[in-house]
XYZ file of C-alpha atoms in Angstrom:
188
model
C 35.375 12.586 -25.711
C 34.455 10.498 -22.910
C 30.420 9.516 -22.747
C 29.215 9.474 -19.440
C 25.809 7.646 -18.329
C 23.396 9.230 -15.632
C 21.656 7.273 -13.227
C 19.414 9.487 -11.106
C 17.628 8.470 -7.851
C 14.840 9.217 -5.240
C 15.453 9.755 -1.868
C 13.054 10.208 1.927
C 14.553 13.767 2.265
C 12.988 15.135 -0.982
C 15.858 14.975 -2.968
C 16.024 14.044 -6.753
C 19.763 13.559 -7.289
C 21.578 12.859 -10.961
C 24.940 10.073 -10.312
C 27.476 10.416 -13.115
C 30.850 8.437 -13.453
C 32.624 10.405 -16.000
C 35.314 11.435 -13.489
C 34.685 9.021 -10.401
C 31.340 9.350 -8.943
C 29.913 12.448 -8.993
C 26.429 13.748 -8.034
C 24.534 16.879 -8.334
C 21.027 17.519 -6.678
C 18.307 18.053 -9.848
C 15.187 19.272 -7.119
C 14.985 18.905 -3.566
C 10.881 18.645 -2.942
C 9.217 20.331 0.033
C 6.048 21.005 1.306
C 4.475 23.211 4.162
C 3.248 21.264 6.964
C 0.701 23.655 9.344
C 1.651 23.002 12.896
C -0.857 23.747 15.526
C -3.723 26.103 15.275
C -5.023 28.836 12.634
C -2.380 31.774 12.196
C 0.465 29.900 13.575
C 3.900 29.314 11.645
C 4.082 26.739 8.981
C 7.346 24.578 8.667
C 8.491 23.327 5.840
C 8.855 19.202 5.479
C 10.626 17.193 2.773
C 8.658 15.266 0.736
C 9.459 11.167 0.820
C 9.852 10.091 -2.098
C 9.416 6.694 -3.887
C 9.786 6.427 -7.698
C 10.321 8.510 -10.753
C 10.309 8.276 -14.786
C 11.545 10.304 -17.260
C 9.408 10.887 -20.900
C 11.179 9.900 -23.600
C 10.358 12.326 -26.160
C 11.311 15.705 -24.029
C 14.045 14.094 -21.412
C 14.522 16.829 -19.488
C 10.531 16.504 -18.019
C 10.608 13.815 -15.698
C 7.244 12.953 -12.899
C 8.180 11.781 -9.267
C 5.698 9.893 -6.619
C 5.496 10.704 -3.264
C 4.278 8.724 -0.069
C 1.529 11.082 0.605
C 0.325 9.890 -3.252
C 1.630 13.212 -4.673
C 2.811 13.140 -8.470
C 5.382 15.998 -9.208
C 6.154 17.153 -13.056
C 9.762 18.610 -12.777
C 11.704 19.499 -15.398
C 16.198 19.027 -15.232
C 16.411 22.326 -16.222
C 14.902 24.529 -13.282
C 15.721 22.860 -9.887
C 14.137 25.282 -7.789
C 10.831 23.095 -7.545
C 8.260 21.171 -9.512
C 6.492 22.296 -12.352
C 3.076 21.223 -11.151
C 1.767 19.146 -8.610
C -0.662 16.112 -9.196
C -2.872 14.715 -6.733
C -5.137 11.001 -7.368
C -3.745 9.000 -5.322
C -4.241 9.383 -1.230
C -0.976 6.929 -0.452
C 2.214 5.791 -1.650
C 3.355 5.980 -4.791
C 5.061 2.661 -6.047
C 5.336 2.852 -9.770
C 5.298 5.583 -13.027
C 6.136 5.168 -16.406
C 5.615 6.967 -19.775
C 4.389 4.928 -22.435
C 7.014 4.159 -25.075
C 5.010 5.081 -27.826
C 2.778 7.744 -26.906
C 5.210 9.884 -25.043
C 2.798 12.558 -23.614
C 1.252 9.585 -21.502
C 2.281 8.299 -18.164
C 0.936 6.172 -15.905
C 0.544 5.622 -11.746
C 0.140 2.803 -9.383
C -0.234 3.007 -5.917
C -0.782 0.911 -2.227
C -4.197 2.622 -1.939
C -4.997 0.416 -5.247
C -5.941 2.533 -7.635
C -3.690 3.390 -11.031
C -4.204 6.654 -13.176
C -3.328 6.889 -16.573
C -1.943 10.572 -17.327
C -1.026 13.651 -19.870
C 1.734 15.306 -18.787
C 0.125 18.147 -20.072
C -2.703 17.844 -17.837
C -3.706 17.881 -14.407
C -6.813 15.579 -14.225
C -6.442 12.246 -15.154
C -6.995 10.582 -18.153
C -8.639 7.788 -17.062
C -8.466 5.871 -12.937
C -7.908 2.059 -12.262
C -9.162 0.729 -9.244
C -9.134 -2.818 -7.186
C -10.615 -3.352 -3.843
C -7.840 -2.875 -0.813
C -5.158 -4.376 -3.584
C -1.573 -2.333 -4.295
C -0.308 -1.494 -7.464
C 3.055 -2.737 -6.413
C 4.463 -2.104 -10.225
C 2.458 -0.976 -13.688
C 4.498 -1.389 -17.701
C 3.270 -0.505 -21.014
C 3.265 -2.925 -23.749
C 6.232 -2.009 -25.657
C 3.967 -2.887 -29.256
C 0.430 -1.429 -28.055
C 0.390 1.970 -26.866
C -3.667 1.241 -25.279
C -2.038 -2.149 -22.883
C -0.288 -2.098 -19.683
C 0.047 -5.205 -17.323
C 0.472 -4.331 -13.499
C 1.805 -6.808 -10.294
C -0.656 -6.460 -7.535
C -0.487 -7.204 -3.866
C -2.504 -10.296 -4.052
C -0.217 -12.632 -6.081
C -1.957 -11.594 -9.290
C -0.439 -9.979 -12.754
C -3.541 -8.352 -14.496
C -2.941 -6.737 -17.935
C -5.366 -4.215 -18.961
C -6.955 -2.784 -22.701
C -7.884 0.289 -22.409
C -9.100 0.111 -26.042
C -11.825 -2.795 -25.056
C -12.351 -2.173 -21.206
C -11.339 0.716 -19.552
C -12.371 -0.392 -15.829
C -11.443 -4.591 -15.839
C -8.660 -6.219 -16.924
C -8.875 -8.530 -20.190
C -6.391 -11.197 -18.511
C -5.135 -12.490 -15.187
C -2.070 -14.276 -14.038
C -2.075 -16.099 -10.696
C 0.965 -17.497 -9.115
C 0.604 -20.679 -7.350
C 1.932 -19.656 -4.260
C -0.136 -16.244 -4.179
C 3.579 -14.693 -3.245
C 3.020 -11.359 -4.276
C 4.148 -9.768 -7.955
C 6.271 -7.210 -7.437
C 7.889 -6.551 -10.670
């Protein structure tokens, strides 16, 4: 038996497509995102637009759910087994959508970092937050959980600075910084 690995990407047009190797590169589409766009005024056609997409995670404990961010700052919950659309639609963030990623130890959890600088902390079970981030005109540019501390995450901003949060002592600062001494930008 031959074990092939899946590497699965985001894409402008909408699409969420799986890459396999298994017998030369093959792809197959898991979702292709759209949204209705109103064009002119009341009572007139809608059209349908694609959705631009910009990042994705899968949760480890059920890895068929997966959560996709969009440029508009739309989070999608999809699921690899029903590719018609998304299973719910999430909306905190009011731009792009850098960065997502489900805790490694409490699975449920994800969390999102965008350019409008704010970051949101989320059940996948739920369509609120759990709890919002926020810094002052400064992107989330990329957010990761502690892999030992399931209440810590550390996320490279826009400004040249690494902040780590605990949202177990402070649930609005950060308990640490990290500058650079070039202010370059973090961006991973």
């Amino acid at each position: 038996r031959v074990r092939s690995e899946a590497i699965v990407s985001v894409a402008a047009g909408g699409r969420v497509t799986q890459w396999t190797v298994a017998n030369g590169l093959e792809h197959k589409d898991l979702v292709t995102l759209k949204k209705l766009k109103t064009a002119g005024r009341e009572g007139e056609a809608q059209t349908l637009r694609f959705e631009d997409l910009h990042c994705l995670s899968f949760c480890k404990s059920q890895p068929n759910i997966y959560v996709v961010g969009s440029e508009d700052g739309a989070l999608f919950v999809c699921d690899t087994q029903y590719n018609e659309d998304f299973v719910c639609k999430l909306q905190q963030h009011f731009r792009s959508v850098f960065t997502i990623k489900f805790s490694p130890i409490a699975h449920q959890y994800f969390i999102s970092g965008s350019c409008d600088g704010s970051a949101a902390i989320w059940n996948v079970k739920r369509q609120t937050p759990v709890s919002v981030f926020s810094l002052s005109r400064v992107s989330f540019n990329d957010i990761d959980w502690s892999p030992i501390s399931s209440t810590v995450f550390a996320a490279a901003c826009g400004d040249g600075e690494c902040r780590v949060w605990d949202v177990s002592m402070d649930s609005v600062d950060p308990v640490t910084r990290f500058f650079q001494s070039d202010k370059k930008p973090y961006t991973a």
